[in-house]
Every structure is written in C-alpha cells, then in structure tokens.
mmCIF file of C-alpha atoms in Angstrom:
data_model
loop_
_atom_site.group_PDB
_atom_site.id
_atom_site.type_symbol
_atom_site.label_atom_id
_atom_site.label_comp_id
_atom_site.label_asym_id
_atom_site.label_seq_id
_atom_site.Cartn_x
_atom_site.Cartn_y
_atom_site.Cartn_z
ATOM 1 C CA MET A 1296 83.508 105.409 82.484
ATOM 2 C CA GLU A 1297 80.142 103.675 83.012
ATOM 3 C CA ARG A 1298 80.167 102.490 79.388
ATOM 4 C CA LEU A 1299 83.593 100.905 79.638
ATOM 5 C CA PRO A 1300 83.999 97.251 80.618
ATOM 6 C CA GLN A 1301 84.896 96.771 84.266
ATOM 7 C CA GLU A 1302 88.277 95.215 83.492
ATOM 8 C CA ILE A 1303 89.317 98.231 81.385
ATOM 9 C CA VAL A 1304 88.248 100.653 84.128
ATOM 10 C CA ILE A 1305 90.268 98.711 86.689
ATOM 11 C CA ASP A 1306 93.307 98.638 84.400
ATOM 12 C CA ILE A 1307 93.149 102.427 83.950
ATOM 13 C CA LEU A 1308 92.694 103.120 87.656
ATOM 14 C CA SER A 1309 95.486 100.712 88.634
ATOM 15 C CA ARG A 1310 97.989 103.068 86.977
ATOM 16 C CA LEU A 1311 96.942 106.207 88.872
ATOM 17 C CA PRO A 1312 98.665 107.607 91.977
ATOM 18 C CA ILE A 1313 97.184 106.542 95.311
ATOM 19 C CA PRO A 1314 96.196 110.101 96.396
ATOM 20 C CA SER A 1315 94.105 110.494 93.217
ATOM 21 C CA LEU A 1316 92.364 107.182 93.808
ATOM 22 C CA LEU A 1317 91.592 108.035 97.419
ATOM 23 C CA GLN A 1318 90.085 111.372 96.386
ATOM 24 C CA SER A 1319 87.810 109.609 93.866
ATOM 25 C CA LYS A 1320 86.225 107.599 96.698
ATOM 26 C CA SER A 1321 84.121 110.648 97.489
ATOM 27 C CA VAL A 1322 82.528 110.850 94.020
ATOM 28 C CA CYS A 1323 79.747 108.338 94.700
ATOM 29 C CA ARG A 1324 79.020 105.020 96.368
ATOM 30 C CA ALA A 1325 79.934 103.082 93.238
ATOM 31 C CA TRP A 1326 83.384 104.692 93.121
ATOM 32 C CA HIS A 1327 83.809 104.169 96.855
ATOM 33 C CA SER A 1328 83.207 100.440 96.386
ATOM 34 C CA LEU A 1329 85.396 100.265 93.274
ATOM 35 C CA ILE A 1330 88.442 101.790 94.969
ATOM 36 C CA ARG A 1331 88.169 99.129 97.674
ATOM 37 C CA ASP A 1332 87.730 96.298 95.178
ATOM 38 C CA PRO A 1333 90.409 93.613 95.876
ATOM 39 C CA VAL A 1334 90.980 93.166 92.131
ATOM 40 C CA LEU A 1335 91.914 96.851 91.762
ATOM 41 C CA VAL A 1336 93.915 96.879 95.000
ATOM 42 C CA ASN A 1337 96.044 93.897 93.932
ATOM 43 C CA LYS A 1338 96.497 95.077 90.353
ATOM 44 C CA HIS A 1339 97.549 98.536 91.526
ATOM 45 C CA PHE A 1340 100.056 96.997 93.957
ATOM 46 C CA ARG A 1341 101.613 94.889 91.180
ATOM 47 C CA HIS A 1342 102.232 98.092 89.200
ATOM 48 C CA MET A 1343 103.777 99.738 92.272
ATOM 49 C CA VAL A 1344 106.182 96.815 92.771
ATOM 50 C CA GLU A 1345 107.524 97.322 89.239
ATOM 51 C CA ASN A 1346 108.813 100.781 90.207
ATOM 52 C CA ASP A 1347 111.603 101.712 92.574
ATOM 53 C CA PRO A 1348 110.418 101.335 96.172
ATOM 54 C CA SER A 1349 109.862 104.295 98.428
ATOM 55 C CA PHE A 1350 111.175 104.426 101.972
ATOM 56 C CA ILE A 1351 109.591 105.367 105.280
ATOM 57 C CA LEU A 1352 111.553 107.453 107.765
ATOM 58 C CA LYS A 1353 110.595 107.478 111.415
ATOM 59 C CA SER A 1354 112.087 110.497 113.172
ATOM 60 C CA ASN A 1355 114.139 109.865 116.297
ATOM 61 C CA HIS A 1356 115.711 113.301 116.832
ATOM 62 C CA PRO A 1357 114.984 116.162 117.265
ATOM 63 C CA ILE A 1358 111.329 115.477 116.392
ATOM 64 C CA GLN A 1359 110.064 112.150 117.670
ATOM 65 C CA ASN A 1360 107.233 109.969 116.405
ATOM 66 C CA GLN A 1361 106.857 111.520 112.966
ATOM 67 C CA LEU A 1362 106.711 109.499 109.746
ATOM 68 C CA TYR A 1363 108.087 110.726 106.409
ATOM 69 C CA LEU A 1364 107.915 109.236 102.912
ATOM 70 C CA GLY A 1365 110.884 109.394 100.544
ATOM 71 C CA ASP A 1366 110.004 108.808 96.893
ATOM 72 C CA PHE A 1367 112.395 107.746 94.132
ATOM 73 C CA ALA A 1368 109.768 108.269 91.416
ATOM 74 C CA ALA A 1369 111.032 111.788 90.706
ATOM 75 C CA ASP A 1370 114.394 112.408 89.064
ATOM 76 C CA GLN A 1371 117.079 112.394 91.745
ATOM 77 C CA ASN A 1372 120.232 112.762 89.631
ATOM 78 C CA ASP A 1373 121.122 115.814 91.692
ATOM 79 C CA GLY A 1374 120.865 113.770 94.883
ATOM 80 C CA ASN A 1375 117.609 115.367 96.013
ATOM 81 C CA VAL A 1376 114.766 113.094 97.103
ATOM 82 C CA ILE A 1377 111.284 114.490 97.629
ATOM 83 C CA THR A 1378 110.287 113.743 101.207
ATOM 84 C CA ARG A 1379 106.991 114.606 102.848
ATOM 85 C CA LYS A 1380 105.252 114.114 106.146
ATOM 86 C CA LEU A 1381 102.755 111.302 106.445
ATOM 87 C CA PRO A 1382 99.530 111.237 108.465
ATOM 88 C CA MET A 1383 100.072 109.772 111.898
ATOM 89 C CA PRO A 1384 98.219 106.971 113.675
ATOM 90 C CA PRO A 1385 96.711 107.785 117.098
ATOM 91 C CA LEU A 1386 99.834 106.762 118.994
ATOM 92 C CA LEU A 1387 101.772 109.017 121.340
ATOM 93 C CA ASN A 1388 105.040 107.129 121.171
ATOM 94 C CA PHE A 1389 105.935 104.230 118.884
ATOM 95 C CA ARG A 1390 108.665 102.325 117.089
ATOM 96 C CA LEU A 1391 108.723 101.392 113.420
ATOM 97 C CA VAL A 1392 109.004 97.598 113.167
ATOM 98 C CA SER A 1393 108.659 96.767 109.471
ATOM 99 C CA SER A 1394 106.754 97.177 106.212
ATOM 100 C CA CYS A 1395 104.916 94.528 104.191
ATOM 101 C CA ASN A 1396 102.703 95.078 101.131
ATOM 102 C CA GLY A 1397 102.216 98.754 101.946
ATOM 103 C CA LEU A 1398 101.309 98.125 105.591
ATOM 104 C CA LEU A 1399 103.444 99.244 108.521
ATOM 105 C CA CYS A 1400 103.801 97.305 111.743
ATOM 106 C CA LEU A 1401 104.251 99.732 114.645
ATOM 107 C CA ARG A 1402 105.107 98.931 118.223
ATOM 108 C CA ALA A 1403 104.050 101.348 120.930
ATOM 109 C CA SER A 1404 106.678 102.248 123.475
ATOM 110 C CA SER A 1405 104.077 101.873 126.202
ATOM 111 C CA ARG A 1406 103.215 98.320 127.209
ATOM 112 C CA SER A 1407 99.607 99.372 127.652
ATOM 113 C CA PHE A 1408 99.144 99.484 123.874
ATOM 114 C CA GLY A 1409 101.325 96.897 122.164
ATOM 115 C CA LEU A 1410 101.321 96.568 118.349
ATOM 116 C CA CYS A 1411 99.273 97.977 115.508
ATOM 117 C CA VAL A 1412 99.122 97.667 111.707
ATOM 118 C CA TYR A 1413 98.832 100.933 109.813
ATOM 119 C CA ASN A 1414 98.486 102.058 106.181
ATOM 120 C CA PRO A 1415 99.803 105.653 106.083
ATOM 121 C CA PHE A 1416 98.027 106.392 102.779
ATOM 122 C CA THR A 1417 94.519 105.112 103.506
ATOM 123 C CA ARG A 1418 95.022 106.049 107.209
ATOM 124 C CA ASP A 1419 93.604 102.644 108.063
ATOM 125 C CA TYR A 1420 94.912 101.094 111.263
ATOM 126 C CA THR A 1421 94.058 98.382 113.716
ATOM 127 C CA GLU A 1422 95.326 97.677 117.209
ATOM 128 C CA LEU A 1423 96.445 94.091 117.668
ATOM 129 C CA PRO A 1424 95.524 91.974 120.693
ATOM 130 C CA LYS A 1425 98.027 91.934 123.534
ATOM 131 C CA LEU A 1426 99.771 88.937 124.985
ATOM 132 C CA THR A 1427 98.242 87.851 128.299
ATOM 133 C CA LYS A 1428 101.724 87.772 129.833
ATOM 134 C CA TYR A 1429 104.054 90.485 128.591
ATOM 135 C CA PRO A 1430 107.647 89.178 128.139
ATOM 136 C CA SER A 1431 110.568 90.716 129.978
ATOM 137 C CA HIS A 1432 112.426 91.256 126.715
ATOM 138 C CA VAL A 1433 111.215 91.133 123.099
ATOM 139 C CA GLY A 1434 114.107 89.811 121.044
ATOM 140 C CA VAL A 1435 112.768 90.134 117.492
ATOM 141 C CA LEU A 1436 109.489 90.932 115.798
ATOM 142 C CA GLY A 1437 108.446 89.826 112.330
ATOM 143 C CA PHE A 1438 105.494 90.903 110.177
ATOM 144 C CA GLY A 1439 104.628 89.166 106.934
ATOM 145 C CA PHE A 1440 102.040 87.863 104.497
ATOM 146 C CA ASP A 1441 101.100 84.200 104.149
ATOM 147 C CA PRO A 1442 100.135 83.712 100.469
ATOM 148 C CA THR A 1443 98.593 80.288 101.156
ATOM 149 C CA THR A 1444 95.863 81.791 103.353
ATOM 150 C CA ASN A 1445 96.015 85.484 102.276
ATOM 151 C CA LYS A 1446 96.549 86.383 105.922
ATOM 152 C CA TYR A 1447 99.055 88.653 107.638
ATOM 153 C CA LYS A 1448 100.918 87.313 110.639
ATOM 154 C CA VAL A 1449 103.044 88.811 113.407
ATOM 155 C CA VAL A 1450 105.781 86.713 115.018
ATOM 156 C CA GLN A 1451 107.289 87.681 118.357
ATOM 157 C CA ILE A 1452 110.371 85.976 119.780
ATOM 158 C CA SER A 1453 110.852 86.816 123.455
ATOM 159 C CA CYS A 1454 113.908 86.208 125.600
ATOM 160 C CA ASP A 1455 114.130 85.658 129.336
ATOM 161 C CA GLN A 1456 117.432 85.416 131.201
ATOM 162 C CA ARG A 1457 117.553 83.108 134.177
ATOM 163 C CA ARG A 1458 120.421 82.599 136.589
ATOM 164 C CA ILE A 1459 121.255 79.046 137.461
ATOM 165 C CA GLY A 1460 122.798 78.367 140.881
ATOM 166 C CA ARG A 1461 123.203 80.434 144.018
ATOM 167 C CA PRO A 1462 125.628 83.282 144.646
ATOM 168 C CA PHE A 1463 128.400 82.852 147.195
ATOM 169 C CA HIS A 1464 130.365 85.390 149.242
ATOM 170 C CA VAL A 1465 134.093 85.981 149.550
ATOM 171 C CA ILE A 1466 136.165 88.263 151.797
ATOM 172 C CA ALA A 1467 138.613 90.556 150.015
ATOM 173 C CA ARG A 1468 140.425 93.578 151.490
ATOM 174 C CA SER A 1469 138.090 93.651 154.490
ATOM 175 C CA ALA A 1470 135.095 94.014 152.182
ATOM 176 C CA LEU A 1471 132.312 91.550 151.632
ATOM 177 C CA LEU A 1472 131.888 90.870 147.927
ATOM 178 C CA GLN A 1473 129.127 88.880 146.353
ATOM 179 C CA THR A 1474 130.154 86.736 143.387
ATOM 180 C CA GLN A 1475 127.803 84.980 141.050
ATOM 181 C CA ALA A 1476 129.170 81.502 140.457
ATOM 182 C CA ALA A 1477 126.307 80.346 138.264
ATOM 183 C CA THR A 1478 125.803 80.806 134.565
ATOM 184 C CA THR A 1479 122.980 82.671 132.859
ATOM 185 C CA SER A 1480 120.397 80.664 130.951
ATOM 186 C CA ILE A 1481 118.568 82.275 128.032
ATOM 187 C CA GLU A 1482 115.067 80.973 127.351
ATOM 188 C CA SER A 1483 113.393 81.971 124.079
ATOM 189 C CA SER A 1484 109.679 81.614 123.407
ATOM 190 C CA VAL A 1485 107.725 82.157 120.192
ATOM 191 C CA HIS A 1486 104.237 83.632 119.867
ATOM 192 C CA ILE A 1487 102.337 84.208 116.645
ATOM 193 C CA LEU A 1488 99.247 86.237 115.814
ATOM 194 C CA THR A 1489 97.184 86.027 112.661
ATOM 195 C CA VAL A 1490 95.882 89.541 112.024
ATOM 196 C CA GLY A 1491 92.117 89.355 112.498
ATOM 197 C CA SER A 1492 92.329 86.661 115.176
ATOM 198 C CA PRO A 1493 91.428 87.506 118.787
ATOM 199 C CA ALA A 1494 94.496 86.022 120.496
ATOM 200 C CA TRP A 1495 98.142 85.053 120.140
ATOM 201 C CA ARG A 1496 99.222 81.420 119.921
ATOM 202 C CA ASN A 1497 102.230 80.007 121.767
ATOM 203 C CA LEU A 1498 104.512 77.967 119.493
ATOM 204 C CA GLY A 1499 106.845 76.899 122.288
ATOM 205 C CA SER A 1500 110.556 77.517 122.818
ATOM 206 C CA LEU A 1501 113.498 77.839 120.427
ATOM 207 C CA PRO A 1502 116.628 75.674 120.321
ATOM 208 C CA PHE A 1503 118.652 78.716 119.196
ATOM 209 C CA ARG A 1504 118.975 82.436 119.938
ATOM 210 C CA CYS A 1505 117.965 85.054 117.350
ATOM 211 C CA MET A 1506 119.934 88.266 117.023
ATOM 212 C CA TRP A 1507 118.187 91.609 116.998
ATOM 213 C CA GLN A 1508 118.417 93.162 113.538
ATOM 214 C CA ARG A 1509 117.379 96.473 112.079
ATOM 215 C CA SER A 1510 115.495 95.273 109.023
ATOM 216 C CA GLN A 1511 113.018 92.537 108.254
ATOM 217 C CA VAL A 1512 113.815 89.976 105.570
ATOM 218 C CA LEU A 1513 110.803 88.282 103.972
ATOM 219 C CA VAL A 1514 111.608 85.916 101.073
ATOM 220 C CA ASN A 1515 109.499 83.064 99.667
ATOM 221 C CA GLY A 1516 106.870 83.526 102.356
ATOM 222 C CA LYS A 1517 109.503 83.098 105.073
ATOM 223 C CA LEU A 1518 110.933 85.515 107.626
ATOM 224 C CA HIS A 1519 114.688 85.311 108.139
ATOM 225 C CA TRP A 1520 116.984 86.141 111.041
ATOM 226 C CA VAL A 1521 120.642 85.811 111.902
ATOM 227 C CA SER A 1522 120.920 83.621 114.981
ATOM 228 C CA TYR A 1523 123.224 81.654 117.266
ATOM 229 C CA PRO A 1524 122.780 77.864 117.163
ATOM 230 C CA ASP A 1525 123.482 77.713 120.915
ATOM 231 C CA ARG A 1526 121.086 79.586 123.193
ATOM 232 C CA GLN A 1527 123.589 79.934 126.022
ATOM 233 C CA LYS A 1528 126.689 81.250 124.254
ATOM 234 C CA ALA A 1529 127.691 83.209 121.191
ATOM 235 C CA THR A 1530 129.123 80.887 118.551
ATOM 236 C CA GLU A 1531 129.252 81.029 114.757
ATOM 237 C CA LEU A 1532 126.182 82.669 113.290
ATOM 238 C CA ILE A 1533 123.608 80.843 111.182
ATOM 239 C CA ILE A 1534 120.596 81.911 109.094
ATOM 240 C CA THR A 1535 117.224 80.824 110.454
ATOM 241 C CA SER A 1536 113.918 81.033 108.583
ATOM 242 C CA PHE A 1537 110.317 80.917 109.776
ATOM 243 C CA ASP A 1538 107.717 79.685 107.278
ATOM 244 C CA LEU A 1539 104.548 81.751 107.703
ATOM 245 C CA ALA A 1540 102.443 78.970 106.149
ATOM 246 C CA THR A 1541 103.712 75.932 108.089
ATOM 247 C CA GLU A 1542 104.830 78.014 111.115
ATOM 248 C CA GLN A 1543 108.045 76.009 111.309
ATOM 249 C CA PHE A 1544 111.660 77.135 111.827
ATOM 250 C CA GLN A 1545 114.422 75.878 109.564
ATOM 251 C CA ASP A 1546 118.113 76.560 108.959
ATOM 252 C CA VAL A 1547 119.058 78.146 105.638
ATOM 253 C CA PRO A 1548 122.487 77.473 104.075
ATOM 254 C CA ARG A 1549 124.804 80.413 104.595
ATOM 255 C CA PRO A 1550 127.593 81.553 102.234
ATOM 256 C CA ASP A 1551 130.747 79.454 102.422
ATOM 257 C CA CYS A 1552 132.788 82.643 102.878
ATOM 258 C CA ILE A 1553 131.413 83.051 106.400
ATOM 259 C CA ASN A 1554 133.896 81.811 108.982
ATOM 260 C CA LEU A 1555 135.615 82.976 112.148
ATOM 261 C CA THR A 1556 137.459 85.749 110.268
ATOM 262 C CA ARG A 1557 134.720 86.822 107.839
ATOM 263 C CA ARG A 1558 131.417 87.389 109.568
ATOM 264 C CA PHE A 1559 127.941 88.741 108.934
ATOM 265 C CA ASP A 1560 125.078 90.092 111.005
ATOM 266 C CA GLN A 1561 122.864 91.579 108.312
ATOM 267 C CA LEU A 1562 120.399 90.071 105.849
ATOM 268 C CA VAL A 1563 118.580 91.922 103.076
ATOM 269 C CA VAL A 1564 116.316 91.275 100.078
ATOM 270 C CA LEU A 1565 117.784 92.148 96.664
ATOM 271 C CA ARG A 1566 115.622 91.623 93.556
ATOM 272 C CA GLY A 1567 113.522 89.154 95.513
ATOM 273 C CA CYS A 1568 116.541 87.084 96.560
ATOM 274 C CA LEU A 1569 117.975 86.506 100.014
ATOM 275 C CA ALA A 1570 121.302 88.306 100.478
ATOM 276 C CA ALA A 1571 123.885 88.392 103.280
ATOM 277 C CA VAL A 1572 126.190 91.321 104.027
ATOM 278 C CA SER A 1573 129.601 90.138 105.206
ATOM 279 C CA TYR A 1574 132.730 91.875 106.426
ATOM 280 C CA HIS A 1575 136.252 91.171 107.612
ATOM 281 C CA ASP A 1576 137.678 92.832 110.703
ATOM 282 C CA ASP A 1577 140.914 93.673 108.884
ATOM 283 C CA ASN A 1578 139.334 94.558 105.537
ATOM 284 C CA GLU A 1579 137.565 97.786 104.663
ATOM 285 C CA GLN A 1580 135.433 96.098 101.979
ATOM 286 C CA LEU A 1581 131.792 95.236 102.651
ATOM 287 C CA GLU A 1582 130.645 92.271 100.545
ATOM 288 C CA ILE A 1583 127.098 91.401 99.501
ATOM 289 C CA TRP A 1584 126.452 87.723 98.774
ATOM 290 C CA VAL A 1585 123.199 86.799 96.990
ATOM 291 C CA MET A 1586 121.447 83.410 97.036
ATOM 292 C CA LYS A 1587 120.347 83.127 93.408
ATOM 293 C CA GLU A 1588 118.290 79.973 93.965
ATOM 294 C CA TYR A 1589 116.593 79.884 97.334
ATOM 295 C CA GLY A 1590 117.698 77.066 99.625
ATOM 296 C CA LEU A 1591 120.598 75.948 97.398
ATOM 297 C CA ASN A 1592 123.970 76.441 99.079
ATOM 298 C CA GLU A 1593 125.866 76.405 95.760
ATOM 299 C CA SER A 1594 123.844 79.353 94.475
ATOM 300 C CA TRP A 1595 125.457 81.895 96.834
ATOM 301 C CA VAL A 1596 127.378 84.427 94.704
ATOM 302 C CA LYS A 1597 129.405 87.449 95.755
ATOM 303 C CA GLU A 1598 127.692 90.156 93.729
ATOM 304 C CA PHE A 1599 128.946 93.433 95.218
ATOM 305 C CA SER A 1600 131.956 94.824 97.086
ATOM 306 C CA ILE A 1601 131.573 98.247 98.679
ATOM 307 C CA GLY A 1602 134.505 100.349 99.820
ATOM 308 C CA THR A 1603 134.606 102.950 102.560
ATOM 309 C CA TYR A 1604 132.797 106.263 102.335
ATOM 310 C CA ILE A 1605 131.892 108.901 104.906
ATOM 311 C CA PRO A 1606 128.727 110.925 104.122
ATOM 312 C CA GLN A 1607 129.096 114.697 104.293
ATOM 313 C CA ILE A 1608 126.673 115.045 107.175
ATOM 314 C CA LEU A 1609 128.895 112.797 109.293
ATOM 315 C CA GLN A 1610 132.064 114.614 108.275
ATOM 316 C CA GLN A 1611 130.563 117.941 109.336
ATOM 317 C CA ASN A 1612 130.010 116.902 112.936
ATOM 318 C CA GLY A 1613 133.781 116.835 113.501
ATOM 319 C CA HIS A 1614 133.783 113.482 115.277
ATOM 320 C CA GLU A 1615 137.273 112.007 115.077
ATOM 321 C CA SER A 1616 136.111 108.469 114.344
ATOM 322 C CA PHE A 1617 134.110 109.677 111.328
ATOM 323 C CA ASN A 1618 137.207 111.180 109.735
ATOM 324 C CA ASN A 1619 139.123 107.907 109.817
ATOM 325 C CA PRO A 1620 137.555 105.284 107.514
ATOM 326 C CA ARG A 1621 139.123 102.376 109.373
ATOM 327 C CA PHE A 1622 137.430 103.430 112.615
ATOM 328 C CA TYR A 1623 134.249 104.498 110.865
ATOM 329 C CA PHE A 1624 133.561 101.219 109.074
ATOM 330 C CA PRO A 1625 132.625 98.742 111.836
ATOM 331 C CA LYS A 1626 129.854 96.284 111.036
ATOM 332 C CA ARG A 1627 126.972 98.334 112.415
ATOM 333 C CA CYS A 1628 127.778 101.612 110.702
ATOM 334 C CA ILE A 1629 126.238 100.796 107.326
ATOM 335 C CA ARG A 1630 122.991 99.070 106.452
ATOM 336 C CA VAL A 1631 122.130 97.862 102.952
ATOM 337 C CA LEU A 1632 118.500 98.807 102.231
ATOM 338 C CA CYS A 1633 117.666 97.808 98.663
ATOM 339 C CA LEU A 1634 118.763 97.584 95.031
ATOM 340 C CA LEU A 1635 117.293 100.237 92.724
ATOM 341 C CA ARG A 1636 116.221 99.650 89.122
ATOM 342 C CA SER A 1637 119.249 101.640 87.986
ATOM 343 C CA GLY A 1638 121.505 98.983 89.551
ATOM 344 C CA GLU A 1639 122.522 101.343 92.358
ATOM 345 C CA ILE A 1640 122.390 100.318 96.019
ATOM 346 C CA LEU A 1641 120.662 102.371 98.707
ATOM 347 C CA LEU A 1642 122.660 102.505 101.953
ATOM 348 C CA GLU A 1643 121.947 103.931 105.397
ATOM 349 C CA HIS A 1644 124.805 105.254 107.559
ATOM 350 C CA ARG A 1645 124.492 105.398 111.362
ATOM 351 C CA GLU A 1646 120.757 106.247 111.184
ATOM 352 C CA LYS A 1647 121.798 109.732 110.060
ATOM 353 C CA ALA A 1648 122.456 109.630 106.307
ATOM 354 C CA LEU A 1649 121.231 107.923 103.134
ATOM 355 C CA VAL A 1650 123.709 107.215 100.352
ATOM 356 C CA VAL A 1651 123.388 105.708 96.861
ATOM 357 C CA TYR A 1652 126.313 103.550 95.725
ATOM 358 C CA ASP A 1653 126.938 102.849 92.014
ATOM 359 C CA PRO A 1654 128.761 99.488 91.750
ATOM 360 C CA ARG A 1655 129.594 100.024 88.077
ATOM 361 C CA CYS A 1656 131.895 102.975 88.695
ATOM 362 C CA GLY A 1657 132.400 102.610 92.461
ATOM 363 C CA THR A 1658 131.017 106.071 93.307
ATOM 364 C CA PHE A 1659 128.872 107.308 96.190
ATOM 365 C CA LYS A 1660 126.176 109.986 96.196
ATOM 366 C CA ASP A 1661 124.666 111.562 99.308
ATOM 367 C CA LEU A 1662 120.892 111.873 99.198
ATOM 368 C CA GLN A 1663 119.516 115.247 100.203
ATOM 369 C CA LEU A 1664 116.131 114.860 101.868
ATOM 370 C CA THR A 1665 114.291 117.939 100.638
ATOM 371 C CA PHE A 1666 111.787 118.776 103.336
ATOM 372 C CA GLN A 1667 111.862 121.283 106.139
ATOM 373 C CA GLY A 1668 112.171 119.580 109.509
ATOM 374 C CA ILE A 1669 113.726 116.327 108.294
ATOM 375 C CA PRO A 1670 115.178 114.559 111.346
ATOM 376 C CA LYS A 1671 118.861 114.314 112.167
ATOM 377 C CA SER A 1672 118.397 110.744 113.374
ATOM 378 C CA PHE A 1673 115.905 108.249 111.990
ATOM 379 C CA LYS A 1674 114.816 104.650 111.481
ATOM 380 C CA VAL A 1675 114.189 103.747 107.839
ATOM 381 C CA VAL A 1676 112.407 100.844 106.121
ATOM 382 C CA VAL A 1677 111.895 100.138 102.434
ATOM 383 C CA HIS A 1678 108.226 100.593 101.560
ATOM 384 C CA VAL A 1679 105.920 99.948 98.594
ATOM 385 C CA ALA A 1680 102.751 102.026 98.932
ATOM 386 C CA SER A 1681 99.417 100.250 98.495
ATOM 387 C CA LEU A 1682 95.650 100.537 98.791
ATOM 388 C CA LYS A 1683 95.442 97.597 101.192
ATOM 389 C CA TRP A 1684 92.452 98.007 103.513
ATOM 390 C CA ILE A 1685 92.960 96.573 106.960
ATOM 391 C CA ASP A 1686 89.264 96.067 107.674
ATOM 392 C CA SER A 1687 89.127 93.655 104.735
ATOM 393 C CA PHE A 1688 91.379 91.164 106.552
ATOM 394 C CA GLY A 1689 88.415 89.657 108.350
ATOM 395 C CA ASN A 1690 88.506 87.107 111.121
ATOM 396 C CA THR A 1691 90.154 83.738 110.741
#
C-alpha cells in the first residue's frame, strides 16, 4: 500500500465497510491518521449514500434506551432484515431526535444533560452546551449541516403558553366554580447552536406555530416543518423552512390538493426531493406528493397512492381497531420513511412494525427484524452510516 499513490489508496479504502476501516486504525500511526483524513471520510460517505439507507431503531418497550441498526445491504426478499445492537453513548435515558450525515442527535430525558451528537460507529460523541434558561416546552428540534460553512447546527423552537386576562367566579348549584374568561397566548422562541460554539444564540420569536413531527426533513440545506400560520389558533397548515446558512424562516409552496377536506401533517425526503403525505378523512388512500423542483409550486406531483394494510404484528394483538382498516388508518398510524433503490417505500406503523410497499403491484411486505430482543415499540430514523469525527468540527 505504501507504494500506491495516495488517491488510489483512498479510493480503495472508501469502498470498505466501516468496521473494517475502524479496525485498521490500530495498525500504525499512519493508518490512524489516514482513516481520519477528511478526503477519505467524505469519499466513503458519498459511496454510502449511493446504497439503500440503513435505519436506526431506538427501543421504547420493553427495553428502553437501546439503539439498533437495520441494514438493507443484505438480501431481504424473504422480509428478513439483519438488525444488531449498537454501542451506546454514556446516557442513562435519552430520546432519538434525528440523523444527519451519519451523526445522531440525542436528547436526554433529564434536563441536567440536554443534547448530544453521537456517531454510533466511531463511538464519538459530544455534549452540547445548555440553554441558560430552559424552556417550559420544546416544540421542535432540528439538526442539520450547513454546506456553506461545513458546520452542523441545532435549532430549537420552544413554546410557552400564557393566559391573558383574569379568571372570574360564578355560582352554580350552590357550588363556587372558577371560569377562565381569557384566551391562551402561545409564544414561540427560536434558539440556534453551531456545533463547536460555546453558547446558543437567540433568533427571536416566530410569527407562526410549528407542529411537532416524528421525522426531520432536511432538503437543500433547509429544515422543514408543518406549521400553523396563526400562533393562537389552528388554521390551515403551511410548510415552513429554515435556511441553515442564512438562518431565516420562509414559507414553501404546498401542494394545491391540500384544503379543508384533504390535509397533511407529514413531510418526508424522497430521492432528495421534498414530499408531503396527504390524506382525506373519508378516503382510505394515503397520497404522497413530491416537489420535483424545489420552491416551484407547479412542480408538485402526486407520485404514490397507498391503500390500507394492517401488519401481522398488529393483527395478532387482537385490538378491535386494528382489525377494521377504516378505524386503523387515521393520519398518525403510518409514517413514510424513505424510498428504496428498488422503488419500494419503507413505512412505519404505530411505532411497532416496519412494512415495505411496492407501488408497482400494490403489495405490502412485513419486515422481520432478525435479532433477539428487538423491541415491541420503537422510534426509527433513516440513517446513512459514516466515518464523521465529531472532534474535527472545531470551534467557530
């Protein structure tokens, strides 16, 4: 290897599995430095992106705070997906926020810790600085990469509810009842942290209210959320983006199909494009609309329609609502995770089952997670493994 040009060595190593590369760090100092070389790290990640993504499972029940990796690299025609335990960060209790470029953003359940960034393959992690004043309620969290500065950023949108006016008392049936005559005001504030910086920055308040959502949507260097244009009341939903470079919020055109009868509360990334999952209260079909050209309203196209399906694991529990598709199919039952290279769509049902849907023939296939101790309830995020080293972020 010493006689080969450096670029050829890097090209060879960039095609090897991450565990093999990590083991080679122990060969000598030269290899240790080479495996951490940003050129190799980035080239290896580009190869990983070309494959089907993996997914990270965070166990909720019966085992808590355990991470698993599901890999689509192996043949899964029989529905089996190889799943294995991942090394754990030094956290007693945490929540899985999101994944970006092979790095996980984790939020500790205890306020004494806060957030951390963790690479489950290199076992690299860093605790992030805490806010000086902890919010009463964290609405949404976002974690992404700013390509203009090569920095990772964490965005936190916090919500505080304030009552306006004073309560008054009325007498009814010889009982004194207290009635709140005032309305509730919702105040949203935005804080941002550049990973490597010592403190959060306050970006001020929001003129709208973001909805909590189960997956992060990062497209074109922008985080996206479904939100209400009015902070004080629930009206028609809009799509809001946050540019990690300019640190500005902006509305994104939504599909024209969205109205009072056809709604959406879920965004997803499909083949690098922003997509919206819509539904109709009286229709069992779930539609996926894709924005082919980012920012152009006319480019929204309905690409997929998914019918009803109940995974076997949900049928076996004998719950009446699971056996009736019309009751089973409310908006929050199914989450679209990603589009596989085969053209199939990976779905998550009720945080209990993973299903692959083939839009060409309209068939469903339950995924069997082949590992002893796989949880019965889990949080899942799409993940592309990488050699990213957190200590290379540096200070801003």
